[in-house]
Short mmCIF file of C-alpha atoms and ligand atoms in Angstrom, two decimals:
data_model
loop_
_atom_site.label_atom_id
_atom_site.label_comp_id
_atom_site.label_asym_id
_atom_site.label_seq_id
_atom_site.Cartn_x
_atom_site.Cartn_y
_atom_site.Cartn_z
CA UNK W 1 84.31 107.26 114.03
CA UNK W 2 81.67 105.15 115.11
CA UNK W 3 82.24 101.15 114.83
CA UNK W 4 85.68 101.40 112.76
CA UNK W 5 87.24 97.90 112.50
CA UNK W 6 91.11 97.48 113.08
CA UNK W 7 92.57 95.15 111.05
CA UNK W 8 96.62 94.71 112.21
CA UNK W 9 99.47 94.43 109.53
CA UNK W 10 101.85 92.20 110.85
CA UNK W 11 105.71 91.79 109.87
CA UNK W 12 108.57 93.91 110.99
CA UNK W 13 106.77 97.70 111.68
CA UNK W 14 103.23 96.19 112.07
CA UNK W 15 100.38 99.20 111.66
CA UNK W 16 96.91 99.15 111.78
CA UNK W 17 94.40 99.68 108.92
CA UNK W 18 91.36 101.28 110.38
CA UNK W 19 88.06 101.20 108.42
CA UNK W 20 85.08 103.08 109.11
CA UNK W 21 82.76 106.08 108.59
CA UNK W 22 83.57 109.20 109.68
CA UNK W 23 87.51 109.90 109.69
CA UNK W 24 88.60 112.53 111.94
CA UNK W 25 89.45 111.72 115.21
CA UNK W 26 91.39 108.62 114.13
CA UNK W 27 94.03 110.31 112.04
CA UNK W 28 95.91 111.50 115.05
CA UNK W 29 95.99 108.21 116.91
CA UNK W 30 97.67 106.94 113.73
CA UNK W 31 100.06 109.53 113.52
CA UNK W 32 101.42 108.82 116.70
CA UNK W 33 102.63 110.88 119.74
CA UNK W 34 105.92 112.99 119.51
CA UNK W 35 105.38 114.08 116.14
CA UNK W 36 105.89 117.84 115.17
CA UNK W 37 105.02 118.26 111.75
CA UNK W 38 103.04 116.96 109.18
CA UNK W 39 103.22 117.25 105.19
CA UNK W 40 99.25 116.46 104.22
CA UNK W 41 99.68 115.55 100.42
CA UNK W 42 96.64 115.57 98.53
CA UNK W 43 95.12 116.16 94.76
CA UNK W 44 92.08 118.94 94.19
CA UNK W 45 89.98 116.45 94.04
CA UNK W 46 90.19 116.04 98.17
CA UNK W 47 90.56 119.80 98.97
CA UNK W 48 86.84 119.46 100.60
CA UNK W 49 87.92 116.89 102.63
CA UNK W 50 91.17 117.30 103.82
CA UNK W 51 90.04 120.10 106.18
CA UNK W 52 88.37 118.18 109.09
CA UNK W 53 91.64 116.03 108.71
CA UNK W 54 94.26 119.24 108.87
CA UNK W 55 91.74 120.56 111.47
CA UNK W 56 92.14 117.23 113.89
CA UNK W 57 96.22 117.16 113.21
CA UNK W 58 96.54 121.04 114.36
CA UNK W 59 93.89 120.16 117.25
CA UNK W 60 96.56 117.93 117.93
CA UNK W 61 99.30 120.46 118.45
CA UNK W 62 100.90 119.28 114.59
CA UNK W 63 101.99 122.03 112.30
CA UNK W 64 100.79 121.02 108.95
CA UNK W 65 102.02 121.89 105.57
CA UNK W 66 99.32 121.16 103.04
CA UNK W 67 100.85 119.87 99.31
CA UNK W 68 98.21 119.66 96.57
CA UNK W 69 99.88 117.09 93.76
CA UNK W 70 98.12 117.20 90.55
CA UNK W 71 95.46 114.47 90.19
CA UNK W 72 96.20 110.87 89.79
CA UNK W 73 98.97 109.92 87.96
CA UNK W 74 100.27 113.05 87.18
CA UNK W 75 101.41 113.14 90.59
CA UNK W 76 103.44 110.32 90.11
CA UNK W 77 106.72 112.16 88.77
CA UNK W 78 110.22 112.63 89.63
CA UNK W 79 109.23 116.44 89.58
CA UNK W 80 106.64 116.23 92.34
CA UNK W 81 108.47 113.86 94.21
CA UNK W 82 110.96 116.75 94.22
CA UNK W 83 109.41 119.95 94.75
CA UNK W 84 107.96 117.47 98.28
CA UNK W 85 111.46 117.25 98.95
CA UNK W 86 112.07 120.73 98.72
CA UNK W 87 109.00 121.69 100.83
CA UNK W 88 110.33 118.97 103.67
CA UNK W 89 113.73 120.74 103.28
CA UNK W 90 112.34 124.26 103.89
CA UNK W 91 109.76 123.02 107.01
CA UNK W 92 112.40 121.47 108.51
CA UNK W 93 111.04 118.02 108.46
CA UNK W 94 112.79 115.75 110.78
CA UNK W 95 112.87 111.66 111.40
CA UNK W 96 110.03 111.94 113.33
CA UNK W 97 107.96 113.92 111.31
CA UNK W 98 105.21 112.71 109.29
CA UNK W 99 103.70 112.81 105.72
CA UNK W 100 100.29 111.71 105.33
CA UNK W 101 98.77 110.90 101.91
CA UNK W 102 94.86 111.67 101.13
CA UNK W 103 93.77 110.53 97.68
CA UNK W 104 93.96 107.54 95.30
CA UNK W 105 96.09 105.09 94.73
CA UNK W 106 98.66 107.74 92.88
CA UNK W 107 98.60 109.91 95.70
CA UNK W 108 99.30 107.78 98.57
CA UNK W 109 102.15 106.22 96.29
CA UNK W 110 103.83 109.34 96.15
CA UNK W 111 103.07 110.26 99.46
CA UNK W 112 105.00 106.92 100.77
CA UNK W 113 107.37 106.92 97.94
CA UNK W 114 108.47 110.76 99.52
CA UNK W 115 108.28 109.31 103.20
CA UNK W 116 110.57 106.44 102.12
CA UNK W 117 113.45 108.63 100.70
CA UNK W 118 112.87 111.52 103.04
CA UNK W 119 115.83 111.24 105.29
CA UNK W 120 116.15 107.46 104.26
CA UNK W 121 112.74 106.90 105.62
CA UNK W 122 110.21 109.04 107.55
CA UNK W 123 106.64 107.60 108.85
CA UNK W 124 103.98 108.18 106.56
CA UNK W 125 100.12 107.69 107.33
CA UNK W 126 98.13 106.78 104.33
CA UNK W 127 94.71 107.62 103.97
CA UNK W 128 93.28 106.26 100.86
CA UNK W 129 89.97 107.53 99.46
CA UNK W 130 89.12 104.84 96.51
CA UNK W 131 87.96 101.44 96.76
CA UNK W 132 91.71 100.48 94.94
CA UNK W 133 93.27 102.59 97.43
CA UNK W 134 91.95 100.79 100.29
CA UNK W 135 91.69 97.65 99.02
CA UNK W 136 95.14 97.70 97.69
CA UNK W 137 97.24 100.20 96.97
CA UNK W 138 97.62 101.57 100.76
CA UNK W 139 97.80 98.43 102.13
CA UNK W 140 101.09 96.35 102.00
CA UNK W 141 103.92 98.78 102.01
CA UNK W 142 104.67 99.30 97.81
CA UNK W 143 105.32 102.70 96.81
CA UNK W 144 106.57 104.25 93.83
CA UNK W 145 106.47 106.83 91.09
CA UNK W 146 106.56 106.67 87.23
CA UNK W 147 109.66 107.46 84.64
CA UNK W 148 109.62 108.36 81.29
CA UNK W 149 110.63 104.18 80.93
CA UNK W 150 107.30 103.33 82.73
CA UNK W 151 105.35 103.25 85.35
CA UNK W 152 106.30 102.57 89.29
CA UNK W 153 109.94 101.91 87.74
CA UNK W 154 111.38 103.50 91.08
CA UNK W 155 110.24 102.96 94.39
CA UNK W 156 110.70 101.69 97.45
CA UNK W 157 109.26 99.06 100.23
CA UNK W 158 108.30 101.29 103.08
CA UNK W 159 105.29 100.14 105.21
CA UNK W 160 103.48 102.99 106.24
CA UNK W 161 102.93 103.80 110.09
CA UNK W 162 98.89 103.53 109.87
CA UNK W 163 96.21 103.81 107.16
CA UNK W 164 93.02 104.78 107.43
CA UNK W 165 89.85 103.99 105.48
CA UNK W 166 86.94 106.38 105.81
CA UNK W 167 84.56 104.87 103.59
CA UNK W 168 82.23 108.55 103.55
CA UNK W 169 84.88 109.50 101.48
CA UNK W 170 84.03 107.20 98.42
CA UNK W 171 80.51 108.44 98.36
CA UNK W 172 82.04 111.51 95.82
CA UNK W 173 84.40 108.61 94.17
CA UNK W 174 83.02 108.82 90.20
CA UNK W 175 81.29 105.28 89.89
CA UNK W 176 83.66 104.37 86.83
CA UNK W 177 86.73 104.56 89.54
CA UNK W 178 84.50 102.42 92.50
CA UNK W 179 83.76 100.10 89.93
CA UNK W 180 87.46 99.77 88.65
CA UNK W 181 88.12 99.06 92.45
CA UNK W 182 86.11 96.02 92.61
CA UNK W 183 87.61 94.21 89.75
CA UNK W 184 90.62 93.71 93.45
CA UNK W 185 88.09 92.93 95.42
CA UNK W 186 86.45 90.34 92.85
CA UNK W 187 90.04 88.73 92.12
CA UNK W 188 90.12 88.84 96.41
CA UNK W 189 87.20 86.43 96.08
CA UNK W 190 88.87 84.40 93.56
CA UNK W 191 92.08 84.08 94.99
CA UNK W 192 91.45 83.80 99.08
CA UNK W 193 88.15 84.41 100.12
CA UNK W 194 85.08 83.13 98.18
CA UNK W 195 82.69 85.03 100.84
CA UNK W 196 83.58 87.96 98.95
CA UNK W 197 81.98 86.35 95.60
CA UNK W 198 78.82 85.11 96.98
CA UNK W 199 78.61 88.75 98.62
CA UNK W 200 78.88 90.41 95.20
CA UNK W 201 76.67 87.82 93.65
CA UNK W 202 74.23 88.21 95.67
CA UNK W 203 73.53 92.22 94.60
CA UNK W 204 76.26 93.76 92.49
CA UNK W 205 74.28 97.17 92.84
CA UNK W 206 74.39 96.36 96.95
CA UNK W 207 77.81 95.97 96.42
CA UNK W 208 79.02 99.13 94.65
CA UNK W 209 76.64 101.56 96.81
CA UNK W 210 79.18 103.30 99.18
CA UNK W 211 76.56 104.34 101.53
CA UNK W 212 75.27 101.06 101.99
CA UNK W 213 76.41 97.99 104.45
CA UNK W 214 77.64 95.72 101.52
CA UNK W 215 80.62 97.30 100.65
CA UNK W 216 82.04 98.24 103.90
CA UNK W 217 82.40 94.36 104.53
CA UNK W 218 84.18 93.74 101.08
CA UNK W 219 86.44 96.20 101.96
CA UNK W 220 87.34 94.68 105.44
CA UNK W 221 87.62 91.32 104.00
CA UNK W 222 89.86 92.54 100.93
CA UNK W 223 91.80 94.64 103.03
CA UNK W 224 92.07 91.52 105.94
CA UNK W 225 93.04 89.15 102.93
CA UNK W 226 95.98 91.10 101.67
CA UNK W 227 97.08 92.30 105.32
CA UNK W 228 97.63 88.29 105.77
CA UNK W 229 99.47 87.66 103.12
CA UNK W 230 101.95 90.70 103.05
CA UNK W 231 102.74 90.42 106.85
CA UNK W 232 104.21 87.20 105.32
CA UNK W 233 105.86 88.81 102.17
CA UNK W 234 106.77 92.30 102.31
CA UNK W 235 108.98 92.35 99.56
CA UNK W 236 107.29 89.99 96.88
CA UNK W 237 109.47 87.07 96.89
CA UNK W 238 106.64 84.20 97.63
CA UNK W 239 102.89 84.35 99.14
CA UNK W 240 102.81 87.50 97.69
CA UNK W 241 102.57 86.45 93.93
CA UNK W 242 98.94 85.57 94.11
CA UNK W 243 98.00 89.12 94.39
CA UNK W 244 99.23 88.86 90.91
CA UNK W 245 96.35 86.93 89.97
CA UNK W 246 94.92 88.43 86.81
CA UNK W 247 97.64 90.83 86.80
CA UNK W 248 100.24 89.32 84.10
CA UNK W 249 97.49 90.45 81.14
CA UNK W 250 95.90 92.91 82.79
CA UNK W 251 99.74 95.18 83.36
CA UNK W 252 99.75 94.24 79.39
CA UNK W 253 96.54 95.29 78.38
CA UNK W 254 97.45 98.29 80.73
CA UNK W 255 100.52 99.24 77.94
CA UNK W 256 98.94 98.52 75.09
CA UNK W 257 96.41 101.08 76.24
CA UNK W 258 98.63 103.59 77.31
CA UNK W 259 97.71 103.72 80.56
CA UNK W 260 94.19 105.18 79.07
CA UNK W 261 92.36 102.09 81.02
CA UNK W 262 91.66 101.92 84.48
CA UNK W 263 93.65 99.68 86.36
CA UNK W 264 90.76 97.70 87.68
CA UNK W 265 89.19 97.37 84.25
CA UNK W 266 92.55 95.71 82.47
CA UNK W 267 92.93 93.47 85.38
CA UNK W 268 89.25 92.52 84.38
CA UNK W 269 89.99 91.47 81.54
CA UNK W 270 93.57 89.23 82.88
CA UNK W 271 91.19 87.90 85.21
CA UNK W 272 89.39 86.23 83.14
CA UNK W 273 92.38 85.21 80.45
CA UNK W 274 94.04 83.66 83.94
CA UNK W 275 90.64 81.75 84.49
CA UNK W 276 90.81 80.71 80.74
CA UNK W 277 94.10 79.52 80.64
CA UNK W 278 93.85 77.59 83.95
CA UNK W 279 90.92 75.71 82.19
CA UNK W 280 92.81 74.66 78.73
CA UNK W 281 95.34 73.17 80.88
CA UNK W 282 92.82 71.41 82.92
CA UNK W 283 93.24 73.29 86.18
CA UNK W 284 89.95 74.94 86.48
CA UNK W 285 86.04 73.92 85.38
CA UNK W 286 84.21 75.79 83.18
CA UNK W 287 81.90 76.47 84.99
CA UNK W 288 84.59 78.89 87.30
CA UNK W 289 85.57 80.53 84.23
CA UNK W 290 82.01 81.27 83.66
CA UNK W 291 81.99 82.27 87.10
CA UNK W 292 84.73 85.33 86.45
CA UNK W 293 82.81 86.23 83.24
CA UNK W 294 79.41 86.75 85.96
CA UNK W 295 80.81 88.23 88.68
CA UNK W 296 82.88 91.16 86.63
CA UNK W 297 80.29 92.13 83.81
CA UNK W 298 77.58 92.12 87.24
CA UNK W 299 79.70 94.86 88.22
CA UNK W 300 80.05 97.08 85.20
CA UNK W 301 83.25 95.44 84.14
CA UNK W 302 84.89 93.94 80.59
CA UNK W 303 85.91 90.55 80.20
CA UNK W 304 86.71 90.82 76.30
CA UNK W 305 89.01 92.71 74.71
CA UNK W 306 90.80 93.34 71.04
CA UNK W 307 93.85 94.64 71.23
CA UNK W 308 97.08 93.08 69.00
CA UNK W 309 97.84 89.70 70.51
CA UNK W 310 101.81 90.30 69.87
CA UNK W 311 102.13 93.59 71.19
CA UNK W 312 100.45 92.57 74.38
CA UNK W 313 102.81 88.83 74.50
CA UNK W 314 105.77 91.59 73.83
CA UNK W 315 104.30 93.71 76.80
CA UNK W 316 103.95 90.43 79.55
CA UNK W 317 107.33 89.39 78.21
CA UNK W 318 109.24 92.63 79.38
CA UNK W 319 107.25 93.08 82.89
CA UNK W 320 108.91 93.35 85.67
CA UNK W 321 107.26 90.95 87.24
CA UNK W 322 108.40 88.35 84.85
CA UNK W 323 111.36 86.41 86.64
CA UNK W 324 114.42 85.96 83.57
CA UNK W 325 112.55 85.16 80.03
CA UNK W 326 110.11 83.08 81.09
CA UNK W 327 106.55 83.93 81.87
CA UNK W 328 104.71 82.94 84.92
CA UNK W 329 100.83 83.14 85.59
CA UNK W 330 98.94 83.15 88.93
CA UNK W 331 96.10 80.36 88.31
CA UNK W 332 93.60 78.21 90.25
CA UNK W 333 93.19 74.98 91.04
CA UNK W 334 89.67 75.98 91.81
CA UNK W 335 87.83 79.09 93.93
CA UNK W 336 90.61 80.10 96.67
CA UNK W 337 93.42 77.70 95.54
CA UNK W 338 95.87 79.87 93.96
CA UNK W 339 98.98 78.25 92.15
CA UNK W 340 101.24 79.23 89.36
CA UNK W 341 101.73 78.19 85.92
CA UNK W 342 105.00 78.83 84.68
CA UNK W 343 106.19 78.94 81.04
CA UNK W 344 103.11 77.86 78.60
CA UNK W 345 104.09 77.44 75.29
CA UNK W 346 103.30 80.14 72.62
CA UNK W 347 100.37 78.32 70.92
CA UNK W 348 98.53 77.93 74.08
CA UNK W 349 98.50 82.21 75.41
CA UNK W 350 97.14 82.88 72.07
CA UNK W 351 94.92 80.46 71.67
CA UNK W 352 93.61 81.25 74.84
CA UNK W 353 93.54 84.81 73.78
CA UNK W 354 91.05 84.12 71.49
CA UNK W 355 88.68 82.96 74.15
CA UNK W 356 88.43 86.56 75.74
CA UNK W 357 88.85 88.46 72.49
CA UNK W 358 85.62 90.74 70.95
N1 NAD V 401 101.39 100.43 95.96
C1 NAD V 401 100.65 99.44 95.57
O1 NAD V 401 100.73 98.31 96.08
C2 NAD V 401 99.65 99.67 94.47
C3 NAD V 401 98.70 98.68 94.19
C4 NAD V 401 97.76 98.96 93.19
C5 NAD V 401 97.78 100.16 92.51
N2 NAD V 401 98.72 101.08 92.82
C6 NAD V 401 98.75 102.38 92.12
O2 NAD V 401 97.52 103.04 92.37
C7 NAD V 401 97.26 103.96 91.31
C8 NAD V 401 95.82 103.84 90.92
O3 NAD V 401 95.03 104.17 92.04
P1 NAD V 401 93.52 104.67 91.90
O4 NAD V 401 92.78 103.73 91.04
O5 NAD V 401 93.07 104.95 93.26
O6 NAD V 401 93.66 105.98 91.00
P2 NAD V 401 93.97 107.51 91.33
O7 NAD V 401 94.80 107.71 92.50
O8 NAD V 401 94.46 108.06 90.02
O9 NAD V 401 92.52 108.10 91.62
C9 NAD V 401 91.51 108.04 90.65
C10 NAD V 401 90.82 109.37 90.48
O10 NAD V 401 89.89 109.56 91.54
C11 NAD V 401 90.09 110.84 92.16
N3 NAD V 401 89.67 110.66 93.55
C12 NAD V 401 90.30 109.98 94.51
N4 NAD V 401 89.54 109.90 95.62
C13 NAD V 401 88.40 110.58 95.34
C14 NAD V 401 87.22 110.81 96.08
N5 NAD V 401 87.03 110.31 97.31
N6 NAD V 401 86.25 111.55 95.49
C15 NAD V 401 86.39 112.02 94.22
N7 NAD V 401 87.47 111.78 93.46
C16 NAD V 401 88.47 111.07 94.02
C17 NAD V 401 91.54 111.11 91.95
O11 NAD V 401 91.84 112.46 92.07
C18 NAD V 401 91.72 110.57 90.52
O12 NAD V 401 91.27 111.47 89.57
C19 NAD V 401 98.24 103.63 90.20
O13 NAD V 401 99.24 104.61 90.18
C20 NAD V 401 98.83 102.29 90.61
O14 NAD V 401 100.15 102.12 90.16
C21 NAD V 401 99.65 100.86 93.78
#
């Protein structure tokens, strides 16, 4: 890998998140020496790629065990998580064995989420191959899968030992997932680093091309923004909130959608309710509200929607991220000053939901 930046996690178990073309020869210096064995978990949607990785891990003297999960978040099941058990329990995986995740954001979930329980905790390397995967999912330590209740209802906090982002890989990444992607890297801009903005701004199509010199820097500045502020906050009891930002809507408009609509694209849409609210209370200008409405539909995303105002006030009110009954937003006091804005009255959400609907 030619040029790859290292960008270090700090906090107990710091890691590295290497970013780059070109991923081979890195994998094994993330893995680590001493390690035996390695469980390569990955959906069909990777099988041409994981080769030159399993190749450079058995180069390295590993013996790998490939798992293909089924794709996205079908993999995200107490039933896959279990027949990875089993598959640990018959290679004889050990403490200081490794599982590596290659795929999207429901892959490397698993893949950590398995790590994590594996003998209380084994080392996992994550090696994320969307622009959400890199830009947040991988980094930061969260994994989980889904239960019949909801999704990432059981997890863990288990940082992984390395990730690596090999940005060749999202040149076969379907555009509607790249551009779901960039609706983190927009609220990045939003909430920490307005460089990010102008660099989207300034060519949206520049910004989206993965073969291109744009969107290697948004990634290295998303992925440098979030290492920051979960070396502070692994386990989401402060700094960590204003990753939220967008986030309270968007997980509702997620529900109300059945999980039919991209991540990226219902955070979109909170995105740009947060901006809207932030602005009836007097927070925020306009003209930064306006500013969310640009940015997003530059890059192919919505910033309306329609769905039944009580059924999504019913779906913020029961997220888990709510703290006791009352709901709290992440808002700004302007570009890069996040706050919070904690119990607004009734009237005022749906008001302000007509602002963003159709
Ligand atoms: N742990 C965290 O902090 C965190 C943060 C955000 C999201 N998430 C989780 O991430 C998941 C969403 O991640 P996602 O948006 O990456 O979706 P995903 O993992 O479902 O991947 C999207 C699709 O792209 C395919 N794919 C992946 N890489 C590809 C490539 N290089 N080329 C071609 N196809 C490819 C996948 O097989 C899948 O069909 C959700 O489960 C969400 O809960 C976790």
């Amino acid at each position: 890998m030619t040029g790859a930046t290292r960008i270090r996690v700090t906090g107990e178990r710091p890691y590295d998140v290497v970013i780059g073309r070109g991923a081979t020869a890195e994998i094994v210096g993330l893995v680590g020496h001493g390690t035996q064995r390695a469980l390569l978990v990955h959906p069909p949607a990777l099988d041409d790629q994981v080769p030159a990785i399993e190749r450079d891990l058995r180069g390295a003297g590993l013996e790998v065990t490939r798992a293909v999960v089924p794709d996205g978040e079908a993999a995200k099941t107490s039933e896959v998580a279990a027949a990875l058990w089993s598959l640990l329990g018959s290679r004889g995986f050990t403490r200081t064995d490794v599982v590596v995740g290659v795929g999207g954001g429901a892959t490397t979930d698993l893949a950590g989420f398995v790590a994590a329980t594996w003998l209380r905790g084994v080392a996992t390397v994550l090696v994320p191959t969307t622009l959400l995967g890199m830009v947040d999912a991988a980094v930061g330590g969260k994994t989980a899968i889904d239960t019949a209740e909801g999704k990432n209802l059981v997890g863990a906090f288990h940082p992984p030992a390395g990730v690596l982002c090999d940005l060749d890989t999202l040149r076969t990444l379907p555009e509607a997932e790249l551009v779901s992607g960039m609706a983190e890297v927009v609220k990045t801009g939003f909430v920490g680093d307005p460089q990010v903005l102008e660099l989207v701004e300034a060519d949206p199509v520049a910004a989206l091309d993965p073969a291109g010199e744009v969107l290697p820097e948004l990634v290295e500045r998303s992925v440098r923004f979030k290492a920051g502020v979960v070396a502070g906050d692994l386990r989401e009891s402060g700094d960590r909130e204003v990753l939220n930002y967008g986030h309270t809507l968007g997980h509702a408009v997620e529900k109300v959608e059945q999980y039919q609509w991209r991540h990226g694209e219902a955070v979109s849409v909170g995105l740009v309710y947060a901006a809207e609210l932030a602005a009836a209370v007097g927070r925020l200008t306009p003209d930064v509200v306006q500013r969310h409405r640009a940015v997003l539909s530059a890059v192919g995303l919505p910033t309306t929607y329609d769905g039944p105002w009580p059924d999504l006030l019913a779906a913020m009110r029961i997220d888990k991220k709510a703290r006791g009954s009352v709901l709290r937003f992440v808002v700004l006091d302007g570009v890069g000053r996040p706050g919070r804005l904690e119990g607004p009255d009734d009237d005022l959400l749906a008001a302000t939901y007509e602002r963003i609907r159709r």
